[in-house]
Tab-separated table of C-alpha atoms in Angstrom:
chain	number	residue	atom	x	y	z
A	2	UNK	CA	68.459	97.463	121.311
A	3	UNK	CA	71.630	99.532	120.096
A	4	UNK	CA	74.565	97.606	118.815
A	5	UNK	CA	77.570	98.236	121.097
A	6	UNK	CA	80.275	100.352	119.403
A	7	UNK	CA	83.383	98.537	118.314
A	8	UNK	CA	86.532	99.537	120.208
A	9	UNK	CA	88.642	102.085	118.313
A	10	UNK	CA	92.197	102.237	117.613
A	11	UNK	CA	92.782	104.804	120.361
A	12	UNK	CA	90.658	103.059	123.029
A	13	UNK	CA	91.098	99.714	124.573
A	14	UNK	CA	91.260	97.820	121.471
A	15	UNK	CA	91.408	98.118	117.719
A	16	UNK	CA	88.710	98.408	115.208
A	17	UNK	CA	87.802	95.846	112.766
A	18	UNK	CA	89.432	97.814	109.956
A	19	UNK	CA	92.751	98.144	111.762
A	20	UNK	CA	92.738	94.420	112.431
A	21	UNK	CA	92.313	93.567	108.915
A	22	UNK	CA	94.870	96.181	107.623
A	23	UNK	CA	97.449	94.720	110.065
A	24	UNK	CA	96.704	91.137	108.880
A	25	UNK	CA	97.044	92.248	105.274
A	26	UNK	CA	100.485	93.976	106.094
A	27	UNK	CA	101.693	90.709	107.505
A	28	UNK	CA	100.554	88.668	104.682
A	29	UNK	CA	97.793	87.022	106.697
A	30	UNK	CA	95.140	88.401	104.504
A	31	UNK	CA	95.602	87.010	101.027
A	32	UNK	CA	96.928	89.604	98.601
A	33	UNK	CA	94.361	90.835	95.939
A	34	UNK	CA	91.911	88.161	97.088
A	35	UNK	CA	89.431	87.639	99.929
A	36	UNK	CA	89.498	89.368	103.413
A	37	UNK	CA	89.503	92.926	102.003
A	38	UNK	CA	90.211	95.964	104.196
A	39	UNK	CA	86.851	97.328	105.471
A	40	UNK	CA	85.554	100.250	103.382
A	41	UNK	CA	82.607	102.434	103.920
A	42	UNK	CA	80.862	101.719	100.662
A	43	UNK	CA	81.649	97.996	100.719
A	44	UNK	CA	79.757	97.377	104.141
A	45	UNK	CA	76.512	95.885	103.573
A	46	UNK	CA	73.495	97.773	104.694
A	47	UNK	CA	71.056	96.478	107.310
A	48	UNK	CA	69.062	93.544	106.316
A	49	UNK	CA	71.402	92.893	103.290
A	50	UNK	CA	69.859	95.733	101.268
A	51	UNK	CA	72.028	97.468	98.757
A	52	UNK	CA	73.856	100.599	99.788
A	53	UNK	CA	72.388	103.868	98.814
A	54	UNK	CA	74.388	106.019	96.202
A	55	UNK	CA	75.740	108.088	99.050
A	56	UNK	CA	77.789	105.604	101.033
A	57	UNK	CA	77.316	104.979	104.669
A	58	UNK	CA	80.064	105.647	107.122
A	59	UNK	CA	82.545	103.024	108.187
A	60	UNK	CA	83.192	101.340	111.403
A	61	UNK	CA	84.185	104.113	113.698
A	62	UNK	CA	87.942	104.725	112.838
A	63	UNK	CA	89.284	108.274	113.600
A	64	UNK	CA	90.546	110.720	110.869
A	65	UNK	CA	93.004	109.359	108.416
A	66	UNK	CA	96.581	109.409	110.035
A	67	UNK	CA	99.088	112.010	108.540
A	68	UNK	CA	102.391	111.441	107.293
A	69	UNK	CA	105.606	113.279	106.081
A	70	UNK	CA	105.339	114.708	102.465
A	71	UNK	CA	109.024	113.457	101.820
A	72	UNK	CA	111.515	115.403	99.789
A	73	UNK	CA	109.762	115.195	96.370
A	74	UNK	CA	106.571	117.188	96.566
A	75	UNK	CA	106.021	119.943	93.976
A	76	UNK	CA	103.197	122.556	94.018
A	77	UNK	CA	101.221	123.517	90.883
A	78	UNK	CA	100.537	119.895	89.709
A	79	UNK	CA	98.205	119.608	86.613
A	80	UNK	CA	94.413	119.130	87.204
A	81	UNK	CA	93.941	115.607	86.083
A	82	UNK	CA	92.768	112.165	87.457
A	83	UNK	CA	94.906	110.071	85.008
A	84	UNK	CA	98.657	110.185	85.373
A	85	UNK	CA	99.247	107.764	82.415
A	86	UNK	CA	99.027	107.547	78.574
A	87	UNK	CA	98.630	104.479	76.451
A	88	UNK	CA	102.419	104.137	76.225
A	89	UNK	CA	103.216	104.520	79.874
A	90	UNK	CA	105.326	101.610	81.074
A	91	UNK	CA	104.223	99.853	84.281
A	92	UNK	CA	101.271	97.801	85.880
A	93	UNK	CA	98.251	99.905	85.478
A	94	UNK	CA	96.573	100.838	88.906
A	95	UNK	CA	93.281	102.557	89.530
A	96	UNK	CA	92.521	103.911	93.016
A	97	UNK	CA	89.045	104.848	94.020
A	98	UNK	CA	87.310	105.979	97.223
A	99	UNK	CA	85.459	108.467	99.239
A	100	UNK	CA	86.350	111.369	101.566
A	101	UNK	CA	84.222	111.614	104.760
A	102	UNK	CA	84.037	114.255	107.573
A	103	UNK	CA	83.739	113.587	111.380
A	104	UNK	CA	79.771	112.937	110.988
A	105	UNK	CA	80.542	110.135	108.295
A	106	UNK	CA	79.111	112.333	105.561
A	107	UNK	CA	80.892	112.596	102.239
A	108	UNK	CA	82.689	115.817	101.572
A	109	UNK	CA	82.352	117.312	98.117
A	110	UNK	CA	84.881	119.670	96.588
A	111	UNK	CA	88.003	118.180	98.466
A	112	UNK	CA	91.300	118.775	96.723
A	113	UNK	CA	93.346	115.714	96.389
A	114	UNK	CA	96.898	116.159	95.134
A	115	UNK	CA	98.700	112.837	94.228
A	116	UNK	CA	102.207	112.368	93.396
A	117	UNK	CA	104.513	109.115	93.201
A	118	UNK	CA	107.492	107.274	91.790
A	119	UNK	CA	107.359	105.802	88.303
A	120	UNK	CA	107.618	102.156	87.419
A	121	UNK	CA	111.460	102.390	88.119
A	122	UNK	CA	111.150	104.004	91.390
A	123	UNK	CA	112.221	107.472	90.148
A	124	UNK	CA	110.266	110.886	90.731
A	125	UNK	CA	110.011	113.395	87.997
A	126	UNK	CA	111.590	116.488	89.644
A	127	UNK	CA	112.060	118.493	86.468
A	128	UNK	CA	108.441	118.097	85.109
A	129	UNK	CA	105.109	116.907	86.324
A	130	UNK	CA	105.248	113.171	85.462
A	131	UNK	CA	103.013	111.140	87.935
A	132	UNK	CA	101.681	114.089	89.494
A	133	UNK	CA	98.218	115.520	89.377
A	134	UNK	CA	95.397	117.012	91.517
A	135	UNK	CA	91.573	116.592	91.367
A	136	UNK	CA	88.479	117.529	93.428
A	137	UNK	CA	86.116	115.043	95.109
A	138	UNK	CA	82.565	114.860	93.534
A	139	UNK	CA	79.364	115.820	95.144
A	140	UNK	CA	79.102	112.504	96.534
A	141	UNK	CA	82.713	112.664	97.988
A	142	UNK	CA	84.191	110.295	95.514
A	143	UNK	CA	87.642	110.399	93.850
A	144	UNK	CA	89.307	108.359	91.190
A	145	UNK	CA	93.057	107.985	90.135
A	146	UNK	CA	94.452	106.164	87.140
A	147	UNK	CA	98.296	105.521	87.356
A	148	UNK	CA	100.811	102.646	87.655
A	149	UNK	CA	102.175	100.687	90.507
A	150	UNK	CA	105.071	102.680	91.810
A	151	UNK	CA	108.520	101.250	91.631
A	152	UNK	CA	110.787	100.632	94.639
A	153	UNK	CA	113.579	102.742	95.707
A	154	UNK	CA	116.199	102.331	98.625
A	155	UNK	CA	114.643	102.610	102.081
A	156	UNK	CA	110.962	102.589	101.120
A	157	UNK	CA	108.095	100.333	100.423
A	158	UNK	CA	105.746	100.974	97.578
A	159	UNK	CA	103.608	103.918	98.170
A	160	UNK	CA	101.423	106.865	96.882
A	161	UNK	CA	101.561	110.371	98.345
A	162	UNK	CA	98.554	112.576	98.613
A	163	UNK	CA	97.503	115.967	100.036
A	164	UNK	CA	93.918	116.717	100.858
A	165	UNK	CA	92.237	119.851	101.652
A	166	UNK	CA	88.562	120.254	102.344
A	167	UNK	CA	86.965	123.638	101.452
A	168	UNK	CA	88.233	126.142	103.848
A	169	UNK	CA	90.061	123.651	105.989
A	170	UNK	CA	93.888	122.959	106.555
A	171	UNK	CA	95.853	120.605	104.367
A	172	UNK	CA	96.367	116.901	105.328
A	173	UNK	CA	99.348	115.114	104.066
A	174	UNK	CA	99.522	111.282	104.036
A	175	UNK	CA	100.564	108.280	102.065
A	176	UNK	CA	98.854	105.095	100.837
A	177	UNK	CA	100.335	101.634	100.889
A	178	UNK	CA	99.884	98.186	99.292
A	179	UNK	CA	99.167	95.016	101.290
A	180	UNK	CA	101.524	92.138	101.119
A	181	UNK	CA	104.585	94.089	100.229
A	182	UNK	CA	107.757	92.554	101.779
A	183	UNK	CA	109.202	96.009	102.640
A	184	UNK	CA	106.233	96.979	104.650
A	185	UNK	CA	107.883	95.418	107.675
A	186	UNK	CA	111.128	97.150	107.286
A	187	UNK	CA	109.981	100.775	106.099
A	188	UNK	CA	110.162	103.024	109.067
A	189	UNK	CA	107.355	105.325	107.822
A	190	UNK	CA	104.768	102.646	106.997
A	191	UNK	CA	101.577	102.514	108.795
A	192	UNK	CA	99.091	99.682	108.408
A	193	UNK	CA	96.246	101.972	108.942
A	194	UNK	CA	96.950	103.400	105.446
A	195	UNK	CA	96.803	100.122	103.518
A	196	UNK	CA	94.610	100.032	100.452
A	197	UNK	CA	92.320	97.245	99.672
A	198	UNK	CA	94.018	95.954	96.395
A	199	UNK	CA	92.618	93.312	94.035
A	200	UNK	CA	93.651	91.921	90.479
A	201	UNK	CA	91.783	93.570	87.661
A	202	UNK	CA	92.810	91.907	84.390
A	203	UNK	CA	96.385	92.815	83.705
A	204	UNK	CA	96.315	95.579	86.274
A	205	UNK	CA	95.249	96.248	89.786
A	206	UNK	CA	92.349	98.113	91.419
A	207	UNK	CA	92.905	99.774	94.866
A	208	UNK	CA	90.232	101.324	97.206
A	209	UNK	CA	90.617	103.555	100.204
A	210	UNK	CA	88.275	106.041	102.097
A	211	UNK	CA	89.810	109.070	103.656
A	212	UNK	CA	88.323	110.552	106.886
A	213	UNK	CA	89.150	114.277	107.516
A	214	UNK	CA	88.682	115.980	110.900
A	215	UNK	CA	85.974	118.190	109.490
A	216	UNK	CA	83.006	118.989	111.790
A	217	UNK	CA	79.684	117.966	110.293
A	218	UNK	CA	76.064	118.001	111.614
A	219	UNK	CA	74.216	114.985	110.147
A	220	UNK	CA	70.899	116.873	110.569
A	221	UNK	CA	71.904	120.030	108.713
A	222	UNK	CA	71.989	120.226	105.100
A	223	UNK	CA	75.123	121.800	103.427
A	224	UNK	CA	75.195	125.515	103.770
A	225	UNK	CA	74.390	127.700	100.676
A	226	UNK	CA	77.411	129.466	99.480
A	227	UNK	CA	77.702	133.111	100.346
A	228	UNK	CA	76.399	135.728	98.052
A	229	UNK	CA	78.828	136.890	95.386
A	230	UNK	CA	80.591	140.110	95.941
A	231	UNK	CA	81.069	142.449	92.981
A	232	UNK	CA	84.209	141.539	91.108
A	233	UNK	CA	87.211	143.222	92.975
A	234	UNK	CA	89.623	142.844	90.188
A	235	UNK	CA	91.231	140.483	87.793
A	236	UNK	CA	92.244	137.030	89.052
A	237	UNK	CA	95.906	136.927	90.085
A	238	UNK	CA	97.997	134.002	91.285
A	239	UNK	CA	99.318	134.159	94.846
A	240	UNK	CA	96.192	136.024	96.093
A	241	UNK	CA	94.066	134.630	98.918
A	242	UNK	CA	90.364	134.333	97.954
A	243	UNK	CA	87.405	133.716	100.111
A	244	UNK	CA	84.248	131.915	99.295
A	245	UNK	CA	81.846	134.435	97.513
A	246	UNK	CA	84.660	136.681	96.338
A	247	UNK	CA	84.245	137.908	92.686
A	248	UNK	CA	86.860	138.351	90.033
A	249	UNK	CA	87.207	138.718	86.369
A	250	UNK	CA	89.326	136.469	84.146
A	251	UNK	CA	89.749	136.915	80.336
A	252	UNK	CA	86.738	139.315	80.463
A	253	UNK	CA	84.366	136.919	82.271
A	254	UNK	CA	83.155	137.173	85.834
A	255	UNK	CA	83.513	134.266	88.336
A	256	UNK	CA	82.532	133.510	91.939
A	257	UNK	CA	84.828	131.848	94.383
A	258	UNK	CA	83.307	128.517	95.701
A	259	UNK	CA	85.814	127.714	98.458
A	260	UNK	CA	88.571	129.700	100.115
A	261	UNK	CA	92.052	129.070	98.775
A	262	UNK	CA	95.334	130.780	97.577
A	263	UNK	CA	95.389	131.181	93.778
A	264	UNK	CA	97.874	129.227	91.895
A	265	UNK	CA	99.214	129.353	88.267
A	266	UNK	CA	97.465	126.475	86.499
A	267	UNK	CA	94.356	127.014	88.553
A	268	UNK	CA	92.891	129.760	86.622
A	269	UNK	CA	88.994	130.048	87.025
A	270	UNK	CA	88.109	128.297	83.650
A	271	UNK	CA	90.458	125.420	84.737
A	272	UNK	CA	89.036	124.640	88.160
A	273	UNK	CA	85.224	124.622	88.245
A	274	UNK	CA	85.347	123.220	91.857
A	275	UNK	CA	86.920	126.497	92.958
A	276	UNK	CA	85.287	129.077	90.568
A	277	UNK	CA	81.797	129.359	89.106
A	278	UNK	CA	81.280	131.383	86.003
A	279	UNK	CA	78.572	134.090	86.495
């Protein structure tokens, strides 16, 4: 007998995940311990068996809600998953998770561009401090190493992120911390974007799963990339490339793996998720 679906946030009730996140926002769920926000990879499989390496889908929530990018976004961030060095001040924070599509399958090769305030609540607008982009793995996973952002007037603690699945539009949103006093007074805060956060030694570990409005057919394997077209010229920033386009760079040939507009810093050798050397 099929299990009845839980009500969704847009239906006649709220999902289990939404309830937990709302409770965490109000302090009802203990910060950093117990009552975690529901996450895809943390849900036990049927019969109590461990989850397979590819995570199962979560409990029916819709696509991740979008939010304003704010005034401090800068393009051309470095390709990196760590925004800190050994001497960076602040409480260390790691954020991990997965990116799913509408059929609850992980999406590989998603561009995730993170930016945030430093420990003092300031953004680096002259350089690229606490800014960096990465791509989800073949299993749809991502990981970020940073520090807990500081506070500044009018906002609670938060991380900014832009996501773009291959060939799809950019999604901009923010991630939040449970139990923050300013969550209740920040006009942008949304409890659906709360991370699950726990203490990990002297630092914190956060987890969050993004869901993008990307159609997927669970019965169809991923499509084979289109055949490579002959190189049409030298790679150039500002040019729009399609999957399968061929270019040369530094005397070597490359094939475009996913549609994008070329940007300085994303030269073919630097972004293997976008370009494959032939």
